[in-house]
XYZ file of C-alpha atoms in Angstrom:
744
model
C 9.463 -30.519 -9.508
C 10.935 -31.933 -12.720
C 9.781 -35.481 -13.257
C 6.988 -35.285 -10.689
C 4.063 -37.129 -12.280
C 1.184 -35.312 -10.605
C 2.660 -31.820 -10.620
C 1.470 -28.943 -12.800
C 2.931 -28.593 -16.286
C 6.217 -26.658 -16.361
C 7.235 -24.042 -18.840
C 10.894 -23.863 -19.826
C 11.461 -20.592 -17.932
C 10.103 -22.171 -14.738
C 12.616 -25.028 -14.607
C 14.838 -24.719 -11.522
C 18.555 -24.234 -11.951
C 20.874 -27.089 -10.965
C 23.639 -26.193 -8.528
C 27.228 -27.027 -9.417
C 29.837 -27.503 -6.749
C 32.193 -24.532 -6.799
C 34.073 -22.366 -4.358
C 31.989 -20.197 -2.075
C 32.806 -16.503 -2.122
C 32.315 -14.886 1.266
C 32.217 -11.158 0.544
C 32.540 -9.256 3.819
C 31.233 -5.935 2.509
C 29.495 -4.767 -0.643
C 30.587 -1.469 -2.169
C 27.402 0.151 -0.921
C 28.033 -1.149 2.609
C 31.543 0.332 2.528
C 30.206 3.727 1.445
C 27.614 3.701 4.241
C 30.089 2.606 6.949
C 30.695 5.643 9.177
C 33.795 4.092 10.780
C 35.344 3.454 7.368
C 34.678 7.046 6.295
C 36.227 8.343 9.544
C 39.376 6.197 9.185
C 39.773 7.152 5.525
C 39.333 10.856 6.290
C 41.615 11.089 9.330
C 44.424 8.894 7.957
C 44.167 10.027 4.334
C 43.363 6.548 3.023
C 41.197 5.234 0.226
C 37.822 3.978 1.399
C 38.511 0.271 0.583
C 41.731 0.442 2.642
C 39.744 1.748 5.591
C 37.353 -1.190 5.185
C 40.321 -3.597 5.252
C 41.406 -2.147 8.593
C 37.892 -2.573 9.970
C 37.887 -6.173 8.745
C 41.069 -6.690 10.798
C 39.439 -5.492 14.001
C 40.108 -1.757 13.961
C 37.189 0.217 15.418
C 38.389 3.769 14.809
C 41.247 5.847 13.421
C 43.418 5.323 16.513
C 43.102 1.531 16.204
C 43.911 1.765 12.512
C 46.992 3.921 13.154
C 48.235 1.430 15.755
C 47.754 -1.422 13.296
C 49.825 0.360 10.677
C 52.679 1.010 13.160
C 54.964 -1.646 14.639
C 57.156 -1.107 17.687
C 59.652 -3.478 19.292
C 58.648 -2.406 22.810
C 55.348 -4.248 22.358
C 57.070 -7.651 22.498
C 56.297 -9.860 25.505
C 58.701 -10.655 28.335
C 60.568 -13.839 27.251
C 60.575 -15.129 30.838
C 56.810 -15.553 30.692
C 57.520 -18.703 28.679
C 57.734 -21.863 30.756
C 61.323 -23.039 31.451
C 62.802 -20.034 29.617
C 64.885 -18.788 32.528
C 66.234 -22.277 33.198
C 67.077 -22.797 29.512
C 68.885 -19.460 29.229
C 70.832 -20.007 32.450
C 71.878 -23.555 31.529
C 73.056 -22.543 28.050
C 75.077 -19.603 29.427
C 76.589 -21.872 32.083
C 77.557 -24.482 29.476
C 79.140 -21.794 27.297
C 81.123 -20.329 30.215
C 82.367 -23.786 31.240
C 83.550 -24.549 27.707
C 81.176 -27.462 27.199
C 80.572 -28.718 23.681
C 77.136 -27.501 22.550
C 75.356 -28.924 19.513
C 72.274 -27.278 18.007
C 69.985 -29.986 16.604
C 67.633 -28.551 13.992
C 65.144 -29.341 11.259
C 65.777 -29.176 7.525
C 63.062 -26.676 6.555
C 63.464 -22.876 6.503
C 62.206 -22.489 10.069
C 64.769 -25.038 11.224
C 67.594 -23.598 9.119
C 67.037 -20.036 10.364
C 66.663 -21.308 13.955
C 70.009 -23.103 13.743
C 71.667 -20.089 12.133
C 70.608 -17.387 14.609
C 71.383 -19.511 17.695
C 74.735 -20.587 16.216
C 75.673 -16.967 15.456
C 74.703 -15.793 18.927
C 76.625 -18.525 20.761
C 79.648 -18.179 18.467
C 79.823 -14.446 19.052
C 79.959 -15.006 22.814
C 82.804 -17.497 22.372
C 80.939 -20.753 23.015
C 82.157 -24.107 21.673
C 79.185 -24.699 19.396
C 78.334 -26.814 16.375
C 75.099 -27.763 14.646
C 73.511 -30.934 13.287
C 70.660 -31.208 10.803
C 69.519 -34.742 9.929
C 69.249 -35.871 6.322
C 65.650 -35.862 5.175
C 66.405 -38.942 3.076
C 68.582 -41.053 5.380
C 67.190 -40.099 8.793
C 63.910 -38.263 8.365
C 62.384 -35.731 10.735
C 63.574 -35.390 14.326
C 66.284 -37.025 16.376
C 67.487 -40.582 15.864
C 69.496 -42.819 18.172
C 72.235 -43.257 15.562
C 72.765 -39.490 15.246
C 72.778 -39.057 19.024
C 75.453 -41.706 19.457
C 77.519 -40.002 16.762
C 77.245 -36.660 18.590
C 78.287 -38.296 21.868
C 81.329 -39.836 20.192
C 82.250 -36.377 18.889
C 82.336 -35.000 22.428
C 78.936 -33.322 22.678
C 77.900 -32.290 26.205
C 74.672 -30.353 25.600
C 72.107 -30.727 22.807
C 69.737 -27.827 22.116
C 66.889 -28.684 19.770
C 65.377 -25.950 17.617
C 62.104 -26.345 15.698
C 62.005 -29.994 16.769
C 62.187 -32.234 19.813
C 58.834 -31.809 21.551
C 57.814 -35.410 20.778
C 61.306 -36.935 21.262
C 60.482 -38.734 24.527
C 62.461 -41.902 23.696
C 65.377 -39.945 22.248
C 65.610 -37.852 25.431
C 66.083 -41.045 27.388
C 68.869 -42.106 25.008
C 70.579 -38.731 25.515
C 70.438 -39.148 29.261
C 71.823 -42.685 29.067
C 74.695 -41.445 26.902
C 75.660 -38.884 29.550
C 74.629 -35.787 27.599
C 72.209 -33.023 28.568
C 69.202 -31.803 26.603
C 67.311 -28.537 26.209
C 64.256 -28.586 23.931
C 63.015 -25.496 22.086
C 60.100 -26.116 19.746
C 56.725 -24.777 18.666
C 54.944 -27.864 17.331
C 51.862 -29.417 18.912
C 52.625 -31.262 22.144
C 51.709 -34.850 22.908
C 50.563 -35.912 26.369
C 54.174 -36.546 27.502
C 57.088 -34.170 26.964
C 60.747 -35.221 26.861
C 62.782 -35.362 30.070
C 65.215 -32.455 29.709
C 66.902 -29.628 31.617
C 64.270 -27.358 30.098
C 61.430 -27.666 27.574
C 60.623 -24.312 25.981
C 57.471 -24.403 23.859
C 54.611 -21.900 24.188
C 52.144 -24.602 23.110
C 52.621 -26.561 26.336
C 49.244 -26.604 28.115
C 50.750 -25.175 31.325
C 52.864 -22.488 29.618
C 51.547 -19.012 30.559
C 53.104 -17.245 27.559
C 50.296 -15.120 26.030
C 51.098 -15.781 22.349
C 51.157 -19.396 21.210
C 51.788 -18.939 17.478
C 55.539 -18.274 17.366
C 57.566 -20.142 14.764
C 60.465 -22.315 15.886
C 62.816 -19.444 15.085
C 60.482 -17.142 17.038
C 61.000 -19.309 20.131
C 64.776 -19.152 19.534
C 64.505 -15.369 19.202
C 62.845 -15.209 22.636
C 65.631 -17.449 23.992
C 68.245 -15.025 22.653
C 66.411 -12.107 24.278
C 66.372 -14.002 27.589
C 70.106 -14.746 27.410
C 70.877 -11.137 26.477
C 68.888 -9.870 29.470
C 70.768 -12.238 31.808
C 74.149 -11.333 30.319
C 73.671 -7.555 30.519
C 71.644 -6.738 33.660
C 72.909 -3.146 33.649
C 71.022 -2.398 30.422
C 67.256 -2.018 30.302
C 65.190 -4.921 29.044
C 64.166 -2.853 26.006
C 67.813 -2.106 25.156
C 68.680 -5.804 25.305
C 65.697 -6.797 23.166
C 66.499 -4.108 20.591
C 70.074 -5.336 20.404
C 68.874 -8.856 19.530
C 66.357 -7.436 17.054
C 69.005 -5.383 15.276
C 71.200 -8.443 14.765
C 68.795 -11.260 13.919
C 65.275 -10.061 13.155
C 65.672 -10.505 9.389
C 66.276 -14.252 9.701
C 63.581 -14.587 12.362
C 61.163 -12.991 9.891
C 62.201 -15.344 7.088
C 61.589 -18.436 9.218
C 58.269 -17.105 10.517
C 56.895 -16.371 7.052
C 58.241 -19.603 5.558
C 56.551 -21.680 8.264
C 53.218 -19.990 7.462
C 52.653 -18.744 10.993
C 49.788 -16.318 11.732
C 51.037 -12.779 11.148
C 49.375 -11.255 14.158
C 50.526 -10.111 17.584
C 54.296 -10.687 18.018
C 54.698 -12.321 14.625
C 53.435 -9.200 12.875
C 55.996 -7.113 14.764
C 58.797 -9.595 14.071
C 58.131 -9.816 10.343
C 57.573 -6.087 9.888
C 60.932 -5.285 11.536
C 62.646 -8.089 9.613
C 61.352 -6.880 6.239
C 62.650 -3.395 7.009
C 66.107 -4.822 7.776
C 66.210 -6.845 4.569
C 65.184 -3.833 2.496
C 67.529 -1.285 4.019
C 70.560 -3.146 5.383
C 70.592 -6.789 4.267
C 73.303 -9.002 5.712
C 75.880 -10.449 3.285
C 74.072 -13.763 2.906
C 70.645 -12.214 2.314
C 72.080 -9.700 -0.174
C 73.695 -12.556 -2.091
C 70.425 -14.467 -2.243
C 68.565 -11.346 -3.375
C 71.146 -10.832 -6.133
C 70.863 -14.477 -7.203
C 67.071 -14.379 -7.552
C 67.064 -10.918 -9.181
C 70.259 -10.785 -11.261
C 68.932 -7.933 -13.425
C 68.525 -5.565 -10.477
C 71.278 -3.015 -10.197
C 73.486 -2.966 -7.078
C 72.115 0.436 -6.078
C 68.484 -0.399 -6.777
C 66.470 -0.669 -3.588
C 64.274 -3.763 -3.522
C 60.774 -3.889 -2.107
C 60.778 -6.898 0.225
C 57.386 -8.284 1.220
C 56.226 -11.370 3.047
C 55.053 -12.667 -0.322
C 58.558 -12.250 -1.737
C 59.935 -14.276 1.168
C 57.249 -16.950 0.890
C 57.346 -17.413 -2.876
C 60.915 -16.485 -3.799
C 63.446 -16.696 -0.968
C 61.969 -19.484 1.169
C 61.646 -22.031 -1.672
C 65.351 -21.667 -2.425
C 66.356 -22.117 1.193
C 63.944 -25.034 1.468
C 65.212 -26.673 -1.704
C 68.535 -27.515 -0.065
C 66.903 -29.822 2.467
C 64.422 -31.209 -0.075
C 66.936 -32.148 -2.771
C 70.441 -32.117 -1.228
C 71.446 -31.053 2.295
C 69.999 -28.306 4.497
C 73.550 -27.522 5.618
C 74.039 -25.646 2.332
C 71.368 -23.168 3.402
C 72.875 -22.811 6.892
C 76.316 -22.273 5.406
C 74.891 -19.488 3.237
C 73.155 -17.737 6.140
C 76.339 -17.902 8.224
C 78.527 -16.578 5.393
C 80.278 -13.254 5.883
C 82.438 -13.387 2.747
C 80.501 -11.982 -0.269
C 82.112 -14.254 -2.875
C 81.366 -17.388 -0.858
C 77.825 -16.217 -0.165
C 77.283 -15.543 -3.861
C 78.453 -19.030 -4.837
C 76.174 -20.675 -2.272
C 73.189 -18.514 -3.265
C 73.624 -19.446 -6.920
C 73.877 -23.109 -5.951
C 70.605 -22.858 -4.036
C 68.945 -21.345 -7.117
C 70.147 -24.272 -9.247
C 68.893 -26.761 -6.653
C 65.549 -24.965 -6.600
C 65.212 -25.322 -10.372
C 65.752 -29.058 -9.945
C 63.122 -29.043 -7.206
C 60.634 -27.239 -9.457
C 60.997 -29.827 -12.219
C 60.450 -32.672 -9.778
C 57.523 -30.886 -8.139
C 55.772 -30.324 -11.474
C 56.251 -33.951 -12.431
C 54.762 -35.257 -9.166
C 51.939 -32.715 -9.324
C 50.910 -33.783 -12.827
C 50.946 -37.450 -11.803
C 48.901 -36.752 -8.669
C 46.321 -34.626 -10.499
C 45.932 -37.330 -13.164
C 45.331 -40.029 -10.563
C 42.755 -37.929 -8.753
C 40.866 -37.146 -11.958
C 40.937 -40.767 -13.134
C 39.618 -42.271 -9.882
C 36.009 -41.263 -9.175
C 36.307 -42.386 -5.535
C 38.293 -39.271 -4.640
C 35.231 -37.138 -5.388
C 33.434 -38.753 -2.443
C 36.336 -38.773 0.051
C 36.904 -35.701 2.253
C 40.662 -36.425 2.504
C 42.815 -37.209 -0.518
C 45.432 -39.847 0.372
C 47.901 -40.850 -2.349
C 51.038 -43.003 -2.162
C 53.791 -43.817 -4.624
C 57.222 -45.429 -4.676
C 58.797 -42.959 -7.105
C 57.945 -39.686 -5.381
C 60.686 -37.722 -3.652
C 59.427 -37.277 -0.104
C 61.274 -33.980 0.094
C 58.853 -32.614 -2.509
C 55.509 -34.154 -1.618
C 54.633 -31.544 1.017
C 54.582 -28.799 -1.630
C 52.482 -30.981 -3.932
C 50.054 -31.785 -1.094
C 49.599 -28.040 -0.619
C 48.798 -27.555 -4.317
C 46.294 -30.423 -4.244
C 44.581 -29.055 -1.126
C 44.337 -25.641 -2.771
C 42.942 -26.987 -6.046
C 40.370 -29.408 -4.632
C 39.554 -27.664 -1.361
C 40.252 -30.830 0.645
C 42.922 -31.999 3.087
C 45.582 -33.995 1.292
C 48.241 -36.480 2.440
C 50.925 -37.779 0.097
C 53.130 -40.719 1.087
C 56.381 -41.872 -0.470
C 57.539 -45.485 -0.149
C 61.209 -45.483 -1.086
C 62.776 -48.835 -1.973
C 66.193 -47.288 -1.555
C 65.711 -46.553 2.141
C 63.979 -49.614 3.527
C 63.932 -53.200 2.450
C 61.076 -53.588 0.003
C 60.014 -49.973 0.598
C 57.719 -51.028 3.433
C 58.079 -47.784 5.402
C 56.458 -44.679 3.935
C 57.079 -41.039 4.824
C 54.118 -38.746 4.366
C 53.379 -35.064 4.322
C 49.929 -33.553 4.691
C 48.196 -30.224 4.280
C 44.763 -29.460 5.666
C 42.071 -26.814 5.253
C 40.077 -24.807 7.741
C 37.835 -27.125 9.702
C 40.169 -30.076 10.306
C 43.193 -29.974 12.612
C 45.622 -32.313 10.881
C 47.571 -33.195 14.041
C 44.319 -34.133 15.790
C 43.328 -36.233 12.784
C 46.662 -38.068 12.866
C 46.328 -38.563 16.623
C 43.025 -40.323 15.899
C 45.055 -42.723 13.725
C 48.101 -42.890 16.029
C 48.004 -46.668 16.464
C 48.415 -47.043 12.688
C 51.438 -44.721 12.481
C 55.078 -45.129 13.437
C 55.282 -41.423 14.284
C 53.664 -38.118 13.399
C 53.789 -34.425 14.277
C 53.280 -30.920 13.012
C 50.748 -28.099 13.016
C 47.017 -27.700 12.573
C 47.311 -27.243 8.801
C 50.585 -29.049 8.012
C 52.014 -32.267 9.415
C 54.242 -35.231 8.673
C 53.941 -38.940 9.360
C 55.685 -42.285 8.994
C 53.638 -45.408 8.239
C 54.044 -49.068 7.328
C 52.718 -50.017 3.910
C 50.303 -52.606 5.297
C 48.578 -49.949 7.412
C 47.866 -47.637 4.480
C 44.364 -48.910 3.492
C 43.116 -48.795 7.079
C 44.707 -45.371 7.606
C 42.965 -44.020 4.509
C 39.585 -45.268 5.738
C 40.017 -44.040 9.310
C 41.225 -40.544 8.527
C 38.362 -40.105 6.054
C 35.894 -41.246 8.707
C 37.411 -38.699 11.088
C 37.177 -35.959 8.439
C 33.501 -36.733 7.784
C 32.871 -35.897 11.417
C 34.816 -32.625 11.121
C 32.922 -31.533 8.033
C 29.531 -32.945 8.992
C 28.090 -29.487 9.594
C 29.017 -28.104 6.192
C 29.619 -29.191 2.639
C 33.282 -29.708 1.828
C 33.601 -26.741 -0.487
C 36.461 -24.277 -0.664
C 35.577 -20.907 0.901
C 37.334 -17.807 -0.447
C 37.184 -14.702 1.738
C 36.840 -11.400 -0.105
C 37.411 -8.187 1.848
C 34.955 -6.071 -0.101
C 33.514 -5.323 -3.512
C 35.317 -2.807 -5.723
C 33.975 -0.689 -8.545
C 36.115 0.405 -11.525
C 36.935 3.809 -9.993
C 38.546 2.011 -6.999
C 41.131 0.300 -9.194
C 44.109 2.662 -9.406
C 47.780 2.867 -8.385
C 47.132 4.814 -5.174
C 44.779 2.132 -3.890
C 47.198 -0.643 -4.844
C 50.126 1.150 -3.174
C 48.164 1.621 0.051
C 47.751 -2.122 0.413
C 51.471 -2.486 1.102
C 50.971 -0.475 4.291
C 49.075 -3.446 5.709
C 52.120 -5.672 5.269
C 53.277 -8.087 6.399
C 50.625 -10.342 4.906
C 50.133 -13.957 5.847
C 47.878 -16.179 7.925
C 45.457 -14.023 10.007
C 46.411 -10.984 7.910
C 45.950 -12.316 4.389
C 46.726 -10.547 1.146
C 43.455 -8.695 0.484
C 41.072 -10.293 -1.990
C 38.475 -8.171 -3.745
C 35.469 -8.866 -5.935
C 34.298 -7.015 -9.027
C 31.048 -8.052 -10.631
C 29.729 -8.069 -14.208
C 33.073 -7.509 -15.898
C 33.517 -8.148 -19.618
C 36.167 -10.674 -20.614
C 37.678 -8.758 -23.517
C 40.584 -11.106 -24.289
C 41.990 -14.394 -23.006
C 45.050 -16.455 -23.885
C 47.357 -19.088 -22.464
C 50.877 -18.047 -21.421
C 53.841 -19.862 -19.923
C 53.410 -22.829 -22.232
C 49.656 -22.765 -21.663
C 49.986 -23.314 -17.901
C 48.695 -19.836 -16.988
C 46.013 -17.507 -18.330
C 46.397 -13.868 -19.291
C 43.199 -11.841 -19.591
C 42.055 -8.356 -20.456
C 39.055 -7.268 -18.405
C 36.907 -4.221 -19.016
C 34.102 -2.429 -17.233
C 33.016 1.161 -17.783
C 36.252 3.142 -18.322
C 38.470 0.468 -16.765
C 40.559 -1.783 -19.017
C 43.090 -3.868 -17.109
C 45.342 -6.896 -17.486
C 44.717 -9.881 -15.218
C 46.736 -13.053 -14.611
C 45.350 -16.383 -13.425
C 48.286 -18.595 -12.482
C 48.185 -22.408 -12.550
C 45.020 -22.476 -14.608
C 44.688 -23.211 -18.303
C 42.155 -21.594 -20.661
C 40.522 -25.006 -21.049
C 40.033 -25.333 -17.285
C 38.349 -21.945 -17.073
C 35.913 -22.729 -19.918
C 35.363 -18.997 -20.383
C 35.541 -17.048 -23.642
C 35.913 -13.560 -25.061
C 32.720 -11.634 -24.609
C 31.623 -13.521 -21.489
C 30.304 -11.441 -18.606
C 32.128 -12.577 -15.460
C 32.579 -11.926 -11.750
C 36.219 -11.836 -10.641
C 37.846 -12.467 -7.247
C 41.355 -11.015 -7.269
C 44.348 -9.376 -5.647
C 45.234 -5.830 -6.685
C 48.889 -5.861 -7.657
C 51.570 -3.464 -8.895
C 53.711 -5.193 -11.494
C 57.202 -3.793 -12.046
C 59.093 -4.748 -15.198
C 62.204 -2.970 -16.465
C 61.587 -0.136 -13.993
C 58.066 0.431 -15.358
C 55.187 0.002 -12.902
C 51.748 -1.057 -14.034
C 48.548 -2.131 -12.358
C 47.312 -5.694 -12.759
C 44.907 -8.127 -11.151
C 45.998 -11.500 -9.828
C 42.899 -13.636 -10.276
C 42.110 -16.226 -7.613
C 38.714 -17.286 -8.960
C 36.476 -16.298 -11.839
C 32.990 -17.302 -12.853
C 30.155 -16.316 -15.118
C 28.143 -13.432 -13.720
C 24.818 -14.416 -12.181
C 22.742 -13.571 -15.246
C 24.987 -15.538 -17.633
C 25.302 -18.422 -15.169
C 21.521 -18.637 -14.862
C 21.151 -18.816 -18.639
C 23.723 -21.620 -18.800
C 22.221 -23.543 -15.865
C 18.778 -23.159 -17.409
C 20.034 -24.732 -20.627
C 21.602 -27.636 -18.707
C 18.398 -28.247 -16.779
C 16.258 -28.060 -19.922
C 18.494 -30.606 -21.643
C 18.111 -33.033 -18.744
C 14.360 -32.500 -18.650
C 13.996 -33.290 -22.374
C 16.390 -36.232 -22.148
C 14.520 -37.743 -19.191
C 11.111 -37.122 -20.723
C 9.922 -34.951 -17.867
C 6.092 -34.986 -17.808
C 4.484 -31.598 -18.038
C 7.363 -29.974 -19.891
C 5.905 -27.322 -22.170
C 7.894 -25.608 -24.921
C 6.774 -22.778 -27.134
C 6.913 -23.417 -30.921
C 9.776 -20.921 -31.196
C 11.781 -22.616 -28.448
C 11.165 -26.065 -29.903
C 12.403 -24.847 -33.273
C 15.604 -23.527 -31.663
C 16.327 -26.915 -30.092
C 15.724 -29.462 -32.888
C 18.808 -29.472 -35.172
C 18.514 -29.338 -38.949
C 20.715 -31.341 -41.294
C 22.607 -28.118 -41.950
C 23.274 -27.773 -38.189
C 24.752 -31.270 -38.127
C 26.975 -30.408 -41.078
C 28.237 -27.153 -39.577
C 29.206 -28.757 -36.253
C 30.711 -31.783 -37.982
C 32.923 -29.634 -40.189
C 33.989 -27.508 -37.229
C 35.086 -30.554 -35.215
C 36.835 -32.054 -38.286
C 38.747 -28.806 -38.775
C 39.855 -28.748 -35.123
C 40.937 -32.407 -35.297
C 43.123 -31.613 -38.311
C 44.728 -28.838 -36.231
C 45.504 -31.299 -33.438
C 42.703 -30.241 -31.061
C 40.462 -33.112 -29.973
C 38.987 -32.100 -26.601
C 36.260 -29.500 -26.048
C 33.553 -28.566 -23.611
C 30.068 -27.900 -24.942
C 30.550 -24.213 -24.084
C 33.772 -24.236 -26.100
C 31.958 -25.650 -29.129
C 29.199 -23.055 -28.780
C 31.856 -20.343 -28.622
C 33.662 -21.658 -31.727
C 30.380 -21.738 -33.604
C 29.611 -18.184 -32.524
C 33.083 -17.037 -33.599
C 32.360 -18.498 -37.040
C 29.105 -16.593 -37.334
C 26.766 -19.444 -36.395
C 24.841 -19.464 -33.101
C 23.591 -22.720 -31.595
C 22.179 -23.102 -28.143
C 23.593 -25.562 -25.662
C 20.707 -28.052 -25.870
C 20.992 -28.324 -29.646
C 24.755 -28.940 -29.537
C 24.332 -31.615 -26.865
C 21.801 -33.481 -28.994
C 23.929 -33.269 -32.123
C 26.809 -34.852 -30.195
C 24.527 -37.642 -28.981
C 23.450 -38.359 -32.562
C 27.077 -38.333 -33.759
C 27.840 -40.920 -31.101
C 24.732 -43.039 -31.778
C 25.235 -43.223 -35.548
C 29.032 -43.522 -35.266
C 29.536 -40.394 -37.375
C 32.340 -39.235 -35.063
C 34.096 -40.818 -32.129
C 32.563 -39.007 -29.129
C 33.814 -39.764 -25.615
C 32.658 -37.855 -22.548
C 35.728 -37.450 -20.346
C 34.444 -35.074 -17.638
C 30.819 -35.006 -16.596
C 30.858 -31.950 -14.342
C 32.010 -29.566 -17.079
C 30.584 -31.399 -20.114
C 33.966 -32.104 -21.732
C 34.255 -34.451 -24.709
C 37.091 -36.002 -26.675
C 36.550 -36.555 -30.413
C 38.125 -38.726 -33.102
C 37.569 -38.938 -36.825
C 35.743 -41.971 -38.240
C 35.914 -42.684 -41.961
C 32.397 -43.122 -43.394
C 31.796 -44.137 -47.041
C 28.230 -42.824 -47.351
C 26.275 -39.971 -45.887
C 24.639 -40.749 -42.574
C 20.872 -41.202 -42.535
C 19.860 -38.965 -39.636
C 16.306 -40.327 -39.742
C 17.646 -43.599 -38.314
C 18.623 -41.867 -35.069
C 16.353 -42.871 -32.194
C 17.795 -39.953 -30.186
C 16.684 -37.472 -32.848
C 13.287 -39.098 -33.217
C 12.667 -38.826 -29.468
C 13.765 -35.180 -29.445
C 11.434 -34.324 -32.312
C 8.596 -36.125 -30.592
C 9.102 -34.275 -27.304
C 9.419 -30.897 -28.984
C 6.474 -31.282 -31.386
C 4.011 -33.190 -29.201
C 0.901 -31.319 -28.143
C 0.783 -30.704 -24.386
C -2.385 -30.647 -22.413
């Protein structure tokens, strides 16, 4: 062991590698394992699929070709009976009765996409049957999530008789009592986690209720509304078969049900997979006026006759953010008005407005993200806390949920952001928070553990919201981190990336990429497939999009392919042309100006094992020399390659001076080694590290270490009248002594 006084002498090649904290890649099947898998070969042969596609189907639970064929097909007659859901019959009967009696019905929804689509489909259904119906979505900024007494009194004054909640209401116990006292009736439809007490209402429809026998618990809020519509249709038309009634509802509303399901990041399995698959087909082949307008607004260059390929990813990353932006920046009613529009010109105007609002949202999101990242990097305490909790008075609380998601993705930790807004409460003493978690910690359970510190909370396992008083924030931060330490006690808090299988260059072709779309819709529980390719040469690398993204050319054997790594900079990767790397990626077909090309979407990249071992060996050797490890034995050749000459000092000094003149002042040690190599001079890591230490000791250059984990330094020029006397460096003297001393 390095530094062990009584241990045997160590040679450089025997020094153990140090482990750096990085994402774990869980590769489900090597390429050899795929080739030897009889079930994969059978599925590929019988269904005419590429071998990796067959492995994907096996990874998703398919045991043979019949299972695989069933997975690839989706049929509406496999949906469950809506009346299996607790209180569903009562809810459907009461709503139909209220509509027949001409009572004023108000749909009370949430301001996210799930809430907006829930409001829209229920409003359309009740309007078409002639009901007196209106909707109400609270302001995220003035009222916050859920029902408030002020809004309920306003609805009562406007003549409301029956309130139907959609995508909200399951925790509104106090508000239900207010509704009753005001002489109105309440029906709750929701899908969020239930507390111990549910609201007093005519009916509470939520598959997550502990005593609800419905077999699938993962419906979105709009999915629960969809089941409600099916139930009402069955009751209204008893002469038709159940399947005919369900298909009728599907044909009218499944596109919006799919949008809300994908946007709310629900598991795309069981009923959700059927819902989204049918909805995507509708949007592709016969989009309603509002959806067509939104598609035109986000893809203005597409011709009117050009058929669009609509995927769950397109909904999640393109359509949903625009619908969400209304509630985050302005009013969610803009999104509802669009979805209800039947006039193309009006729909077009609203769709374009949503796109403008989304651009405003993106600017604000990027600003908050940069501030949050900077604070995390500057405060070392966050490295030791399993949950990142940040608060600020300037952050728009309509945006912080997206930023929390980006932080959780980058750092592999649960994250909660809280906004204290002076404009809403006196002194900004009440904060509204939004959190995102990772696998291993149920965020609602974590918030329940802190319930006495919160004004209110609610949400899902991986996403939740909260309201908190400022004075409770320090205690909340400590308690939720204590809770998280218990959740993650059995494993290190490191991001785990699941790769389906290993690919070889001959697997990477258009046919394979096209087959992946047959596994759509992708989402939670049916993720976009990730693959791994090992020992790939990094042929070219550059920053694009203002340096915020990385474009690469990768090569191996006969394969040369473009790869994109979004939301990473070249500096963050600390990789260089010529490096041998392992890549974890999505296989993607990029279409630009009607030309299709194959590309990789990189999710993680690292030095291949051999290169990583060389680098780690250098790092460990440097530490051993620096710490004077007893028993360290270097060969004369290795010692000579470590001790820098005066010429070495001059070469590195001139290189850094040149970069400073060009405006570049921050480099990792690997970056400096790469720049030296590009200039025709090779220096090993240990030598460069010692030269930098001497520069700092003798004040030859300003040298500041700004990130320990990746050995990143910031430099500044120092004017020196005379040449530095390197022999005065105690660092250099010690290095020479260690490297030239005779070892027993």
